[in-house]
Structures are given as structure tokens and as C-alpha cells.
PDB file of C-alpha atoms in Angstrom:
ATOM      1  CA  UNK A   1      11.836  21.848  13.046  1.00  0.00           C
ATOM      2  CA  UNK A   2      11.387  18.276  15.002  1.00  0.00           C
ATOM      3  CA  UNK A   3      14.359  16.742  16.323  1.00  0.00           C
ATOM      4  CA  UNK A   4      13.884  12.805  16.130  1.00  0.00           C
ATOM      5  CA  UNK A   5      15.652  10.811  18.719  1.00  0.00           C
ATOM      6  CA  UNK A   6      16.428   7.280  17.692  1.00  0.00           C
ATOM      7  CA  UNK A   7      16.100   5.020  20.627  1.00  0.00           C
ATOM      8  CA  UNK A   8      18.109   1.513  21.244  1.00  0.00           C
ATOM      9  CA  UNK A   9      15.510  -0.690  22.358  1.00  0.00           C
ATOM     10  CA  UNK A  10      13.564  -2.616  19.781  1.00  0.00           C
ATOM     11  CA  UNK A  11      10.193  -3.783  20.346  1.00  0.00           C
ATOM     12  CA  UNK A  12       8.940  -7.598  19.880  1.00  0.00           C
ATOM     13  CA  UNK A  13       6.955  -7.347  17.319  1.00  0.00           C
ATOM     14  CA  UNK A  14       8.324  -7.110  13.932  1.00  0.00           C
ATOM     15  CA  UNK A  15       7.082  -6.132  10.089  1.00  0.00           C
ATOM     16  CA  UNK A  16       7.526  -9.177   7.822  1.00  0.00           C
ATOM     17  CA  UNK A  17      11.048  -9.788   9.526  1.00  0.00           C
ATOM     18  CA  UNK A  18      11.922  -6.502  10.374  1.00  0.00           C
ATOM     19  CA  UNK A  19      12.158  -5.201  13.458  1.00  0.00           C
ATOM     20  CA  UNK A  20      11.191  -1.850  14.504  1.00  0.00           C
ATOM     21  CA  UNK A  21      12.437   0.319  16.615  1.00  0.00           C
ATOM     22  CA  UNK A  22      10.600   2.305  19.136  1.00  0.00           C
ATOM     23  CA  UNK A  23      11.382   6.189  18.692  1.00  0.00           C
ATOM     24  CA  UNK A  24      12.527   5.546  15.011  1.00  0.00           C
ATOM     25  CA  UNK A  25      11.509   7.012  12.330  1.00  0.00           C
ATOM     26  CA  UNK A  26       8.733   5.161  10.388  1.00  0.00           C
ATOM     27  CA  UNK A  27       9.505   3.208   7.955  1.00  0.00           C
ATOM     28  CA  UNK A  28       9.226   4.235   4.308  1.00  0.00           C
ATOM     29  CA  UNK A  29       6.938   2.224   1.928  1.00  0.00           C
ATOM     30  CA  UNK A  30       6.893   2.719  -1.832  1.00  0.00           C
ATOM     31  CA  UNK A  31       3.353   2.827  -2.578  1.00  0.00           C
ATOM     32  CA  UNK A  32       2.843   0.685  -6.301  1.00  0.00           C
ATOM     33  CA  UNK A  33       6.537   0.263  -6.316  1.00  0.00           C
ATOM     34  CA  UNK A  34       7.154   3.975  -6.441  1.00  0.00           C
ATOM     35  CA  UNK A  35       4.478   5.354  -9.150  1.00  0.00           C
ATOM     36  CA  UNK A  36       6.258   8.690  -8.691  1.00  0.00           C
ATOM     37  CA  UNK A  37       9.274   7.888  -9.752  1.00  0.00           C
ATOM     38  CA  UNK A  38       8.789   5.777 -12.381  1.00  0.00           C
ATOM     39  CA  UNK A  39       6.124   3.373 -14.318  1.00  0.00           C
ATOM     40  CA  UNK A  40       4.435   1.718 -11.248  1.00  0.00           C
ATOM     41  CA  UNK A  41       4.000  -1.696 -10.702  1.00  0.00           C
ATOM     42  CA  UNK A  42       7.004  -2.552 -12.922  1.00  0.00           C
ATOM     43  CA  UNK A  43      10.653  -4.597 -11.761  1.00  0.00           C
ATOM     44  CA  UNK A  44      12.633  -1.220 -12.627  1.00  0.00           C
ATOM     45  CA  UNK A  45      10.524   0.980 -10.036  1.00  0.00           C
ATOM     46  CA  UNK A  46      10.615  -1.678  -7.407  1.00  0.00           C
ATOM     47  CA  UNK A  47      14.475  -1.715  -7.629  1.00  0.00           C
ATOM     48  CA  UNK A  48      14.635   2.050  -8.237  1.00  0.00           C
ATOM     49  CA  UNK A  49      12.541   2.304  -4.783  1.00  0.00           C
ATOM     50  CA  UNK A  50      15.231   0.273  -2.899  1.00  0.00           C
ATOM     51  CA  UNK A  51      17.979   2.795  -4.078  1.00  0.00           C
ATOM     52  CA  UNK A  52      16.025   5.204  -2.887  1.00  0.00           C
ATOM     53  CA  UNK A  53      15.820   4.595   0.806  1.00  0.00           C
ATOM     54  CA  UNK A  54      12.259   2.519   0.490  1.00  0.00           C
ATOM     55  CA  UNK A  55      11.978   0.137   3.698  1.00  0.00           C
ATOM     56  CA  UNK A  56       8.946  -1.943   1.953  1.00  0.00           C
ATOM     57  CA  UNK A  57       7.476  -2.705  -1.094  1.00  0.00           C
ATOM     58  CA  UNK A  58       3.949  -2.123  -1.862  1.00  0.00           C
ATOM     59  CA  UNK A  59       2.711  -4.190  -4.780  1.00  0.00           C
ATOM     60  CA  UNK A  60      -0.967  -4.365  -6.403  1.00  0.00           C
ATOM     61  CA  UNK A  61      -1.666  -7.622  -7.665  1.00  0.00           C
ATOM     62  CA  UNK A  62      -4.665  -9.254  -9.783  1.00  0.00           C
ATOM     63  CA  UNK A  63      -4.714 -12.709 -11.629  1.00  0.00           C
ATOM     64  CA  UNK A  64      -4.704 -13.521 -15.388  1.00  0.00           C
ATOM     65  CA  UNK A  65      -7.045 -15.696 -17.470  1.00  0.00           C
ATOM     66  CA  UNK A  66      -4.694 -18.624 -16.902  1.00  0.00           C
ATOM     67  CA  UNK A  67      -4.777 -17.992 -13.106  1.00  0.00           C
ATOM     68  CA  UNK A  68      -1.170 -16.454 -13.105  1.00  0.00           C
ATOM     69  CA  UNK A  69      -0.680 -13.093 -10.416  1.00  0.00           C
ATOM     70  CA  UNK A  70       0.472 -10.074 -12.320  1.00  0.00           C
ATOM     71  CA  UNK A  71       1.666  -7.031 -10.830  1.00  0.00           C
ATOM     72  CA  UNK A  72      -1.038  -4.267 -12.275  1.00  0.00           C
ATOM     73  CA  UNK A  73      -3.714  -1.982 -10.323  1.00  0.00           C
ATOM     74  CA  UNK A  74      -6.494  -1.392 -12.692  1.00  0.00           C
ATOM     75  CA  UNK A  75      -8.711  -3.383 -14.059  1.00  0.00           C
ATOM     76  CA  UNK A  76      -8.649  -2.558 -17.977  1.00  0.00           C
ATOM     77  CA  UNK A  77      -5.065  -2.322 -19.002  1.00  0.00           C
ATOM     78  CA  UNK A  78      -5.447   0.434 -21.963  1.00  0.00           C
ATOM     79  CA  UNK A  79      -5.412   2.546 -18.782  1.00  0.00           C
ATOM     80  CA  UNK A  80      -1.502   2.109 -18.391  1.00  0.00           C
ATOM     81  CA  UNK A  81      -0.146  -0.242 -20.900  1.00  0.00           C
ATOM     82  CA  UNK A  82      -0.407  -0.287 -25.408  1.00  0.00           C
ATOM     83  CA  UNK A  83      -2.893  -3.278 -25.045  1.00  0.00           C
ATOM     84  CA  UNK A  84      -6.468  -3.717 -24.230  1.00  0.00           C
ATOM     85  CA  UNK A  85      -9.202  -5.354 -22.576  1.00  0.00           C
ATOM     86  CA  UNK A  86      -9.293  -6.813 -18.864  1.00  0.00           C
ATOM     87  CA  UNK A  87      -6.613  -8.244 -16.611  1.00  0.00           C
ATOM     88  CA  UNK A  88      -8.725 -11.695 -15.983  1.00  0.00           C
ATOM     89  CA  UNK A  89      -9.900 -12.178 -20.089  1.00  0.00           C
ATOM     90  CA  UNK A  90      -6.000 -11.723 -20.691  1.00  0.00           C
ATOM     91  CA  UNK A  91      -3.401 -14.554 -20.748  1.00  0.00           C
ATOM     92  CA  UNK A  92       0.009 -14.154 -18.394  1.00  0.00           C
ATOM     93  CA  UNK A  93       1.543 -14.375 -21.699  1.00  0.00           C
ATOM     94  CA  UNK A  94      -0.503 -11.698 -23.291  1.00  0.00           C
ATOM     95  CA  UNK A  95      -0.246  -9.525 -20.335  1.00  0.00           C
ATOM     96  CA  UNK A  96       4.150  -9.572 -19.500  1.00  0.00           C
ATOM     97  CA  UNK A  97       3.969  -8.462 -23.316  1.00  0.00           C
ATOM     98  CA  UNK A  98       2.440  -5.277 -23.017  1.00  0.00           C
ATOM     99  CA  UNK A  99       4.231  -1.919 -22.079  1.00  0.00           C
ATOM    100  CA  UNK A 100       3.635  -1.611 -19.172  1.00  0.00           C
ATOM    101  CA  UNK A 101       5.193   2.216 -19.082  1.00  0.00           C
ATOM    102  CA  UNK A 102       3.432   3.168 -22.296  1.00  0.00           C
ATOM    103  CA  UNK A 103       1.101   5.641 -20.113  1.00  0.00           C
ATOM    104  CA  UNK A 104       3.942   7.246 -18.087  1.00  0.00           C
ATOM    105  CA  UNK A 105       4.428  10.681 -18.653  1.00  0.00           C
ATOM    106  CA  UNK A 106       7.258  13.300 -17.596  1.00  0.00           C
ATOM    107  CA  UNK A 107       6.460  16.961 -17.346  1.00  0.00           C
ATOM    108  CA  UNK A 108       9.922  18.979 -18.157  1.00  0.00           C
ATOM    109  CA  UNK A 109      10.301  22.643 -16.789  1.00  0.00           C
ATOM    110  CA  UNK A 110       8.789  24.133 -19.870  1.00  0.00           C
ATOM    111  CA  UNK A 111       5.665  22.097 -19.033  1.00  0.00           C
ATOM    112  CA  UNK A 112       6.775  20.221 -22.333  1.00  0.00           C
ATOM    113  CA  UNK A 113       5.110  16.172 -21.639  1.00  0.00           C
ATOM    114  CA  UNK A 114       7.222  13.017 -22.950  1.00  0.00           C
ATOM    115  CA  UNK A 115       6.623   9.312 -23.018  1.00  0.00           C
ATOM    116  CA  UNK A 116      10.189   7.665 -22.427  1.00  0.00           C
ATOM    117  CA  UNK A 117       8.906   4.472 -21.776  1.00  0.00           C
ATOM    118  CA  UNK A 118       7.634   4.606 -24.989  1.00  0.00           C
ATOM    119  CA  UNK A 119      10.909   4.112 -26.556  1.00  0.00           C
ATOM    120  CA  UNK A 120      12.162   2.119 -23.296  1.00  0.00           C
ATOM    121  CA  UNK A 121       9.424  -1.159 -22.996  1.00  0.00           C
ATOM    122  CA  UNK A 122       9.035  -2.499 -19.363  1.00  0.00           C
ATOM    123  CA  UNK A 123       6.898  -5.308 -19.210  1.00  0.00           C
ATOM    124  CA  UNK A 124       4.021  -5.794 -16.527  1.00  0.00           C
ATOM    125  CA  UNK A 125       5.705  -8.414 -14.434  1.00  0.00           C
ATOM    126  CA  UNK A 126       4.493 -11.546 -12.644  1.00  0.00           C
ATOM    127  CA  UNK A 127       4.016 -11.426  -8.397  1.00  0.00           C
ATOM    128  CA  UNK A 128       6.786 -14.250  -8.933  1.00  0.00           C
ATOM    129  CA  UNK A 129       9.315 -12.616 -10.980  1.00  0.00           C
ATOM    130  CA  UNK A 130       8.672  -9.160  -9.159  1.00  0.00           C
ATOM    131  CA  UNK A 131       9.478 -11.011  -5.612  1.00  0.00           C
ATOM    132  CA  UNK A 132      12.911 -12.735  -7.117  1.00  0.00           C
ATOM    133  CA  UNK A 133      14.179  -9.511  -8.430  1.00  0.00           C
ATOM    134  CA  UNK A 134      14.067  -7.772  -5.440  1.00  0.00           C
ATOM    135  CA  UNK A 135      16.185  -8.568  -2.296  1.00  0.00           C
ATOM    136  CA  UNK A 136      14.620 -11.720  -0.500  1.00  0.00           C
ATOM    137  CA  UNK A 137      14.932  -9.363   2.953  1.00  0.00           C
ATOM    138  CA  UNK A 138      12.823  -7.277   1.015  1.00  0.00           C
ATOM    139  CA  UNK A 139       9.498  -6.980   3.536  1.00  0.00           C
ATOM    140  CA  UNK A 140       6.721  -6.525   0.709  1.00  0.00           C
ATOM    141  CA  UNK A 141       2.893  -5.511   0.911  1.00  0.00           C
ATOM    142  CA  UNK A 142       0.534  -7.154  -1.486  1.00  0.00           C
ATOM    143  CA  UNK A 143      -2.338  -5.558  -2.264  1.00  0.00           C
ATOM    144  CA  UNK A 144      -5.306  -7.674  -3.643  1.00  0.00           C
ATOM    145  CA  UNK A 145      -7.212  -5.726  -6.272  1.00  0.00           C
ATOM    146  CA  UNK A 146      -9.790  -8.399  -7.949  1.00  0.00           C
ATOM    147  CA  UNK A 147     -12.769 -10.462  -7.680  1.00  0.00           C
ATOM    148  CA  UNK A 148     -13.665 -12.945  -7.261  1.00  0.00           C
ATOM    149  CA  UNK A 149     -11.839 -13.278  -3.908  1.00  0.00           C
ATOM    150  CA  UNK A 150     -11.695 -17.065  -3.820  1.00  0.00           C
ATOM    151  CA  UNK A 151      -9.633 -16.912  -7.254  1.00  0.00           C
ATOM    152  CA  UNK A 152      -7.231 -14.068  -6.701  1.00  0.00           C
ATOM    153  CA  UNK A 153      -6.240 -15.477  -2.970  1.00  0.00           C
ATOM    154  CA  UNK A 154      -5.720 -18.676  -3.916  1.00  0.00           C
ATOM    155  CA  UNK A 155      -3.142 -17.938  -7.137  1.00  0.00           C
ATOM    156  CA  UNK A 156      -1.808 -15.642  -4.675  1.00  0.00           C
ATOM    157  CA  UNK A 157      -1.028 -17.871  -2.023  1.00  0.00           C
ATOM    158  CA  UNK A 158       0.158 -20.305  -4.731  1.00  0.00           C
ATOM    159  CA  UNK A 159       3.372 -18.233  -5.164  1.00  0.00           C
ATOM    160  CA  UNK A 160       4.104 -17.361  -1.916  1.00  0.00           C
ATOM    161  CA  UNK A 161       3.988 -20.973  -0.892  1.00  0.00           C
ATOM    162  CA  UNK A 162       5.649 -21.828  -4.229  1.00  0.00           C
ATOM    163  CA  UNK A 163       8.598 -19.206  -3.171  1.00  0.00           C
ATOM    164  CA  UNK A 164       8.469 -19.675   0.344  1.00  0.00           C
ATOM    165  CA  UNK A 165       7.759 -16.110   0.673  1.00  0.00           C
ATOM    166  CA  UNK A 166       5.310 -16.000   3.811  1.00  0.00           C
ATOM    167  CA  UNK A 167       7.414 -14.267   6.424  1.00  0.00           C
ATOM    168  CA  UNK A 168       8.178 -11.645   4.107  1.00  0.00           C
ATOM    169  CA  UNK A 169       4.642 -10.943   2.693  1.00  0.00           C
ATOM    170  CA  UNK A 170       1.630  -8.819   4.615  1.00  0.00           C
ATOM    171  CA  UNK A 171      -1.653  -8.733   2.594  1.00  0.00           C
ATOM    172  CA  UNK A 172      -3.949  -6.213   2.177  1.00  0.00           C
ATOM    173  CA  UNK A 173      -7.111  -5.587   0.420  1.00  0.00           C
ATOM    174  CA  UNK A 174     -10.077  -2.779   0.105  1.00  0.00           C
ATOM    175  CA  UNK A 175     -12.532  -5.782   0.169  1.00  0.00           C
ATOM    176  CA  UNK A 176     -12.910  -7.046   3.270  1.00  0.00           C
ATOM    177  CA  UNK A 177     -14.058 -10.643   1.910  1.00  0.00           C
ATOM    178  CA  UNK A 178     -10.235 -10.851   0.295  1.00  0.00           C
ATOM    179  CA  UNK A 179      -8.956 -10.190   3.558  1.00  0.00           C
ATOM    180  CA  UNK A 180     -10.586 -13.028   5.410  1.00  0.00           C
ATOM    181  CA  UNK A 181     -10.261 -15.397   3.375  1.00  0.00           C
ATOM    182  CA  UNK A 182      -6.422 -15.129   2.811  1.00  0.00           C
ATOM    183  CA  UNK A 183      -6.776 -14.566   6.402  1.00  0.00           C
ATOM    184  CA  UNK A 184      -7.303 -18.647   6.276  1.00  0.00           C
ATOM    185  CA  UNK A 185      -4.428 -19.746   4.962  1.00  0.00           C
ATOM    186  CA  UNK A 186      -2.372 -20.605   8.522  1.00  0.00           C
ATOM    187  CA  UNK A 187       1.085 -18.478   7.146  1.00  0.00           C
ATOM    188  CA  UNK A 188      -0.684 -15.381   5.866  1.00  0.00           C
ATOM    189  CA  UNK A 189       0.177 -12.543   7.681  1.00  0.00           C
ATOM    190  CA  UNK A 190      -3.068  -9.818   6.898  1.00  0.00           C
ATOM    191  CA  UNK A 191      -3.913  -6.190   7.984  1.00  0.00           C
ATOM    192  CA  UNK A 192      -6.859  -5.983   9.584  1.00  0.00           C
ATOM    193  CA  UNK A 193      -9.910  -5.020   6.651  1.00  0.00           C
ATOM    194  CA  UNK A 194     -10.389  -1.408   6.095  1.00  0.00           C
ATOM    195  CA  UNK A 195     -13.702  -1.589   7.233  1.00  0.00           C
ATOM    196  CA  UNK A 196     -12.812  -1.800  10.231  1.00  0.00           C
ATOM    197  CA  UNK A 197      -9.862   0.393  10.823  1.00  0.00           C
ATOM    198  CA  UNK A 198     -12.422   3.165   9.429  1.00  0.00           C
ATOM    199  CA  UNK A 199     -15.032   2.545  11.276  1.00  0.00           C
ATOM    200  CA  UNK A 200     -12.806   2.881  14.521  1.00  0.00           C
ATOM    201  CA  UNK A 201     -11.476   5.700  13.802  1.00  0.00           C
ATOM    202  CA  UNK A 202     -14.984   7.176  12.794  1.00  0.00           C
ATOM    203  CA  UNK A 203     -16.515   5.987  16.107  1.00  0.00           C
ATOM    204  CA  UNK A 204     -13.019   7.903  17.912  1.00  0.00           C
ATOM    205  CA  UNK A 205     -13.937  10.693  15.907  1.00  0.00           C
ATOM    206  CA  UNK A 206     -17.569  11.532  16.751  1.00  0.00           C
ATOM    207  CA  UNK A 207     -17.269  10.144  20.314  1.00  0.00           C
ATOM    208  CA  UNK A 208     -14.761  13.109  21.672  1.00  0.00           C
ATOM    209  CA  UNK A 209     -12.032  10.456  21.633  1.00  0.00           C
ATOM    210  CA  UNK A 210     -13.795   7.792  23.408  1.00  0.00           C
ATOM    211  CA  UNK A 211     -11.677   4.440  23.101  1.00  0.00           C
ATOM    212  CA  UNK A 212     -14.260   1.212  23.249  1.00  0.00           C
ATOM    213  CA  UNK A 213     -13.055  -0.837  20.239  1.00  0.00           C
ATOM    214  CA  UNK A 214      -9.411  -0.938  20.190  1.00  0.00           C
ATOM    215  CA  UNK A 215      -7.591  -3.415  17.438  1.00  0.00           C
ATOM    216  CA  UNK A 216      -6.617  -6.642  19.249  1.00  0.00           C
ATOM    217  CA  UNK A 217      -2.951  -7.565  19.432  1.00  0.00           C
ATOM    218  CA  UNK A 218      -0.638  -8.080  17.102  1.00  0.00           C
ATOM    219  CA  UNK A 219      -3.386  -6.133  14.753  1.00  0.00           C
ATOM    220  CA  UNK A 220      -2.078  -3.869  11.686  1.00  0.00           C
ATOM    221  CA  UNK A 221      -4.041  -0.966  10.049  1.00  0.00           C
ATOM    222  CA  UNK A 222      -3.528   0.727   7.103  1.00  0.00           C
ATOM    223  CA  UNK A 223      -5.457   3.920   5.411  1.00  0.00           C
ATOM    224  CA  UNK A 224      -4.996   6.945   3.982  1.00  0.00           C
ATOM    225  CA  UNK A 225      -3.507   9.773   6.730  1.00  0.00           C
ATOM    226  CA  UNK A 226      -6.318  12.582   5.646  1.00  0.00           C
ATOM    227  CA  UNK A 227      -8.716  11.064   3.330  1.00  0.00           C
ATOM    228  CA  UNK A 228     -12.594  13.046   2.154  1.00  0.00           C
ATOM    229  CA  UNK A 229     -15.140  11.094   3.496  1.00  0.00           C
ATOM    230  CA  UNK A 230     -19.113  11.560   3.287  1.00  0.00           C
ATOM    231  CA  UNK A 231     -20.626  11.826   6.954  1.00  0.00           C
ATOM    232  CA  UNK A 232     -24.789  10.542   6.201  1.00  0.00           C
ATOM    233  CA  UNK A 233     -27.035  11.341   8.517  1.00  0.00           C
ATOM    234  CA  UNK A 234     -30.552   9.170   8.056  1.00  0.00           C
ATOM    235  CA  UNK A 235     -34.050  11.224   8.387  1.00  0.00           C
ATOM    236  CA  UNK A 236     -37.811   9.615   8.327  1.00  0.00           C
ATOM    237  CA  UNK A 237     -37.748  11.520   4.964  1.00  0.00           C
ATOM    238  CA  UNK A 238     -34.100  11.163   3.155  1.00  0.00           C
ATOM    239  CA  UNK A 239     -30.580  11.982   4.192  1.00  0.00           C
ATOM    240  CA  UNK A 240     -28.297  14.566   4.676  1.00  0.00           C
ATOM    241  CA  UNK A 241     -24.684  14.781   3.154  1.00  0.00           C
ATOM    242  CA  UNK A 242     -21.874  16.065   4.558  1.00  0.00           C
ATOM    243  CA  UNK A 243     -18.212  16.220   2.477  1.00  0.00           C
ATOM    244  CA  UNK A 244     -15.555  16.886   5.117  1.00  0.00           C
ATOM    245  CA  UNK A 245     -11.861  16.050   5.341  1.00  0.00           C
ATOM    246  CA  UNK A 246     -11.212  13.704   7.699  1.00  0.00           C
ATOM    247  CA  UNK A 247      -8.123  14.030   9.753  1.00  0.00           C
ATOM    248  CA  UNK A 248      -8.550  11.254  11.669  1.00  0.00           C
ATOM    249  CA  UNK A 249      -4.936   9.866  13.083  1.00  0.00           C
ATOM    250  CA  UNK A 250      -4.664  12.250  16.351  1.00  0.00           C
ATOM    251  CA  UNK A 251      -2.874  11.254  19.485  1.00  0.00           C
ATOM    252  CA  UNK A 252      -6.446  10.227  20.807  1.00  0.00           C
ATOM    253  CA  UNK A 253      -6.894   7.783  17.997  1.00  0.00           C
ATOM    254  CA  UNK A 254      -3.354   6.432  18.052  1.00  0.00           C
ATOM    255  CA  UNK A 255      -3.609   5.947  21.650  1.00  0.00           C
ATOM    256  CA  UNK A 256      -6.660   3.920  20.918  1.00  0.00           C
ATOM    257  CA  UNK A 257      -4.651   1.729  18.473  1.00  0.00           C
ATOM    258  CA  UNK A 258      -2.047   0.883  20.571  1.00  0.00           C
ATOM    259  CA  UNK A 259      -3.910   0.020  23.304  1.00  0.00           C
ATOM    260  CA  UNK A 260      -2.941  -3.825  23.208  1.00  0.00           C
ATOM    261  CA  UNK A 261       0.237  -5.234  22.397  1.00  0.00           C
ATOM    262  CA  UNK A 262       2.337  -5.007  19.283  1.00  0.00           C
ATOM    263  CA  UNK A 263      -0.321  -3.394  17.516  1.00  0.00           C
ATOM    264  CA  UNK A 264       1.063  -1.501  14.327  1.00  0.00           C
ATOM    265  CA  UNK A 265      -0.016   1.748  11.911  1.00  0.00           C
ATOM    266  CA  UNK A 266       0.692   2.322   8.235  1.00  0.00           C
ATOM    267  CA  UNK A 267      -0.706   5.601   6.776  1.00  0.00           C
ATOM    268  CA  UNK A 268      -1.284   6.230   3.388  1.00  0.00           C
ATOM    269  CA  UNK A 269      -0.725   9.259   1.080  1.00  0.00           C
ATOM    270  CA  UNK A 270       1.899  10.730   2.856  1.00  0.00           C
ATOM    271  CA  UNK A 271       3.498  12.975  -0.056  1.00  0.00           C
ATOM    272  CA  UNK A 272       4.983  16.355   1.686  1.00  0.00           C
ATOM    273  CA  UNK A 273       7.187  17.556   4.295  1.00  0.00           C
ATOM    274  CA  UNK A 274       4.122  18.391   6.119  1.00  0.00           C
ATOM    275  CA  UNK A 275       2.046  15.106   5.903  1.00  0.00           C
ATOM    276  CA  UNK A 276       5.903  12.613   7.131  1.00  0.00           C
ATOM    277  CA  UNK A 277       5.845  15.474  10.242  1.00  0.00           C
ATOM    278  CA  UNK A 278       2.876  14.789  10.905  1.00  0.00           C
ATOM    279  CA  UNK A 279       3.280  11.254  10.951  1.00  0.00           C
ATOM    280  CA  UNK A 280       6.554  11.213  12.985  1.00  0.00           C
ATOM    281  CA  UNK A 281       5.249  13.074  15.528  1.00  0.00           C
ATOM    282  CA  UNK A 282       1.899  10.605  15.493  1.00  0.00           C
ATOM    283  CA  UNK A 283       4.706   7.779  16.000  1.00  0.00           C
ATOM    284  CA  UNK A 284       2.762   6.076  13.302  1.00  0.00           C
ATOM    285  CA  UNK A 285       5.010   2.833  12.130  1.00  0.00           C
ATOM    286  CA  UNK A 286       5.089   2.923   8.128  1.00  0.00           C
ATOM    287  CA  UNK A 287       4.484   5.671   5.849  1.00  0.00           C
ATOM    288  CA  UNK A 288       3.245   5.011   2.500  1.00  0.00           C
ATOM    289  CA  UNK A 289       4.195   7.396  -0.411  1.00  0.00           C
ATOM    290  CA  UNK A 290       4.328   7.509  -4.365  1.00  0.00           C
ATOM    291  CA  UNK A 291       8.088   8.808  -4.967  1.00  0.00           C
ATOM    292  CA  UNK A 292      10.201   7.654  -2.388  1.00  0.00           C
ATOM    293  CA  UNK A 293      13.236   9.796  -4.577  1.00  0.00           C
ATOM    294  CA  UNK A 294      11.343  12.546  -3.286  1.00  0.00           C
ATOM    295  CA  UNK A 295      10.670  11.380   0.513  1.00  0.00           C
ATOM    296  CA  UNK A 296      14.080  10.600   1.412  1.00  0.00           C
ATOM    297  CA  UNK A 297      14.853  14.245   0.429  1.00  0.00           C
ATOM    298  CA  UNK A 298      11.596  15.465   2.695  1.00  0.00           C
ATOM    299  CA  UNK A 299      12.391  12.870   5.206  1.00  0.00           C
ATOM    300  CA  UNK A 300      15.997  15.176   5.556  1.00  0.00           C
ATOM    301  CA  UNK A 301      14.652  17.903   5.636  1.00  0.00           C
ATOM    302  CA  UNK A 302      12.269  17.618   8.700  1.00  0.00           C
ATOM    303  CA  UNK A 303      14.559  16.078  10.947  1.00  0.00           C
TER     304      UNK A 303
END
């Protein structure tokens, strides 16, 4: 069992406004709202995180027909909701109609499955009415799920200039082109693309260690803790494949990423006792996970 010791002195850098503490233990973000714990995406989850010890909100976002941000991850929204077709042919009023729970399933101890949202609507929610019903200390992440990029960054940014929401709002996207160009607008505050944070700690990884790109100052990266990856290796004649589970956050890499000043780490799937231990003793800043009912019991437990 790791004993965490809590330290006084607070570093200068801060996450959307809140500051963080070196020798604390990382910060708890509720990945989709909390998609563990309840429909994800949706204002009752959100709030339901915040009970729940959640630090930060993590919020997917795309844009409607009528150029309106939504809170939903995929793209067709049979996949979660009683309604059909895709986010961007919908209207904003078509889409905060639809169930957005109708999907959301509950196994019982029997291994009996219910629907309660079924009988209990929640609506898929608008980026603008998701950020006023939380807590405007609330730090949030919003994650930028659609193309085009030009499109779904500039409704984006729309609202969070519309709301005066900037200093509370870090972006981040899987496309790298979403990331640069929000990167333009002079109040966005961005993590670095995920190109790059892999590709560093690929290069740490196969190079025994070996430091030579660190993230500049004031950089954040975000990916998954342990993620499968495909290693190619190129011949005259074809390739060769190899699947492997990458566990790619060791002390060598995080000494790489904090090589300059107020540089910052969120990891990603971070789900068990094991995986937040691991993390705390990385010193990794923010931990992302889908229930955070469950973490703040496993978060207890490890201390």
C-alpha cells in the first residue's frame, strides 16, 4: 500500500484555473461526463460526476446542421439515442429531442439488463447549456470529435466566447488539424495533438529512454495510460506487424515530459486500483476515468 504525502507548495502553473499541487494526488477527470455512472454526455452525469469527487469535466462535442455544439461522441446517433441519422444532417432542435439515455443499460446481480432511461428521458444537451449547469469553477475538457475542422472549431469557439468560458476550457482533439486550428484563436488553451505526444513517447520507448524531443513549456499531453498499438517495420518486399501493449508512461518518459517548465500529463483509461497506483506513483497530473462513483472508492483504497 502507497502512502501519498500531500505537500504545501503549489506550483505556477495551473489547469483551467486550478492550481495544482506538487505531491498531490492527481486530479480526477470524468471521462464523457462519467459514462460509467450514468448516460454519458448528458447534464445529469456531468452533475452526478461533481458529487462524486470529479476535479474536471471531460465533454465530447460535435456541431449540428444549424451550426449549434451538442454534447454527443459518435457520429450516427441510433448508436446511443431513439433517433437516427448523423449529428451534422440533424437540427439542434432535432437533436436536444432525442433520448439521449435510450442506449444505457444496467446489469443487476442476476445478470438481468434494464433500460431506466427508457422510462426517465435525458436529452442530448447543448456545449452551452451543459457549461451553465455545471459550476462556473468547473475546469472542463472539450473534446472535438468532427470534421470538417474549420466548422466544428469555429461554433465551438462561438460559445466559449459567447459565455466567456476561455479560462475554464482546455481543448482536445484526435485530429491534429482540430487542434491547430483552435490553437489560433488567441484565448484557447489546447493540449498538444496526439500525434505528437505518441510519437514521443514511441521514440522514448525504442531509444532505451533517450530524451531528445521533450514537450516545450507550458505543454499538456493527454493519452491513454496502456493503450495496443501496432509496431510496422518496412521491408524492400512488405511489412511486418507487431500487436504489443504499450506501457509507455515510465519514470524515463515522465522525466522526459517534464523536462521544461510547467509542463503537464493527463492519462487516459485509468479504471482500477491498479492503473490510479500506477499513476500516483508516475506523479502524472490528471487521471481520466469512466465512473468516477467508482474511483473515489479506488482512489481510498490505495492511499
Amino acid at each position: 500500500m502507497t502512502t501519498s504525502i500531500k505537500l504545501a507548495v503549489v506550483v505556477s502553473a495551473t489547469l483551467l484555473g486550478m492550481a495544482l499541487t506538487a505531491g498531490a494526488e492527481p486530479l480526477i477527470a470524468a471521462h464523457r461526463g462519467g459514462t460509467g455512472d450514468g448516460p454519458e454526455n448528458t447534464i445529469p452525469t456531468l452533475q452526478n460526476s461533481l458529487k462524486h469527487g470529479a476535479d474536471i469535466l471531460w465533454m465530447t462535442v460535435q456541431v449540428s446542421s444549424d451550426g449549434v455544439p451538442v454534447l454527443y461522441r459518435p457520429a450516427d446517433v441510433a448508436t446511443l439515442t431513439d433517433g437516427k441519422g448523423v449529428v451534422n444532417t440533424l437540427t439542434a432542435a432535432q437533436l436536444t429531442a432525442l433520448n439521449a439515455g435510450y442506449m444505457y443499460a444496467v446489469t443487476d446481480v442476476a445478470g438481468n439488463k434494464s433500460y431506466p432511461y427508457r422510462r426517465q428521458p435525458v436529452q442530448v444537451p447543448t456545449l452551452r447549456d451543459a457549461l451553465r449547469a455545471v459550476p462556473a469553477s468547473t475546469p472542463v475538457v472539450i473534446d472535438m470529435k468532427q470534421v470538417p475542422a474549420e466548422t466544428l472549431v469555429n461554433a465551438v469557439a462561438r460559445v466559449i466566447d459567447e459565455e466567456g468560458a476561455w479560462k475554464r476550457v482546455r481543448f482536445y482533439s484526435t485530429d491534429a488539424n482540430v487542434i491547430a486550428l483552435m490553437a489560433q484563436q488567441p484565448k484557447a488553451q489546447v493540449f498538444e495533438s496526439r500525434d505528437a505526444t505518441r510519437d514521443r513517447l514511441a521514440r522514448i520507448a525504442l531509444n532505451g529512454g533517450a530524451c531528445d524531443t521533450p514537450p516545450a513549456a507550458g505543454t499538456w499531453s493527454g493519452i491513454e495510460l496502456e493503450r495496443k498499438v501496432a509496431v510496422v517495420e518496412k521491408f524492400t518486399l512488405g511489412e511486418g506487424v507487431s500487436e504489443v501493449v504499450a506501457h509507455w508512461w515510465t519514470p524515463a518518459a515522465m522525466k522526459c515530459f517534464r523536462s521544461n517548465p510547467d509542463t503537464h500529463v493527463m492519462v487516459f483509461g485509468v479504471d482500477s486500483a491498479a492503473a490510479y497506483r500506477s499513476a500516483q506513483q508516475l506523479g502524472v497530473d490528471v487521471v481520466m476515468t469512466d465512473s468516477p462513483v467508482k474511483m473515489k472508492a479506488l482512489r481510498e483504497g490505495v492511499k
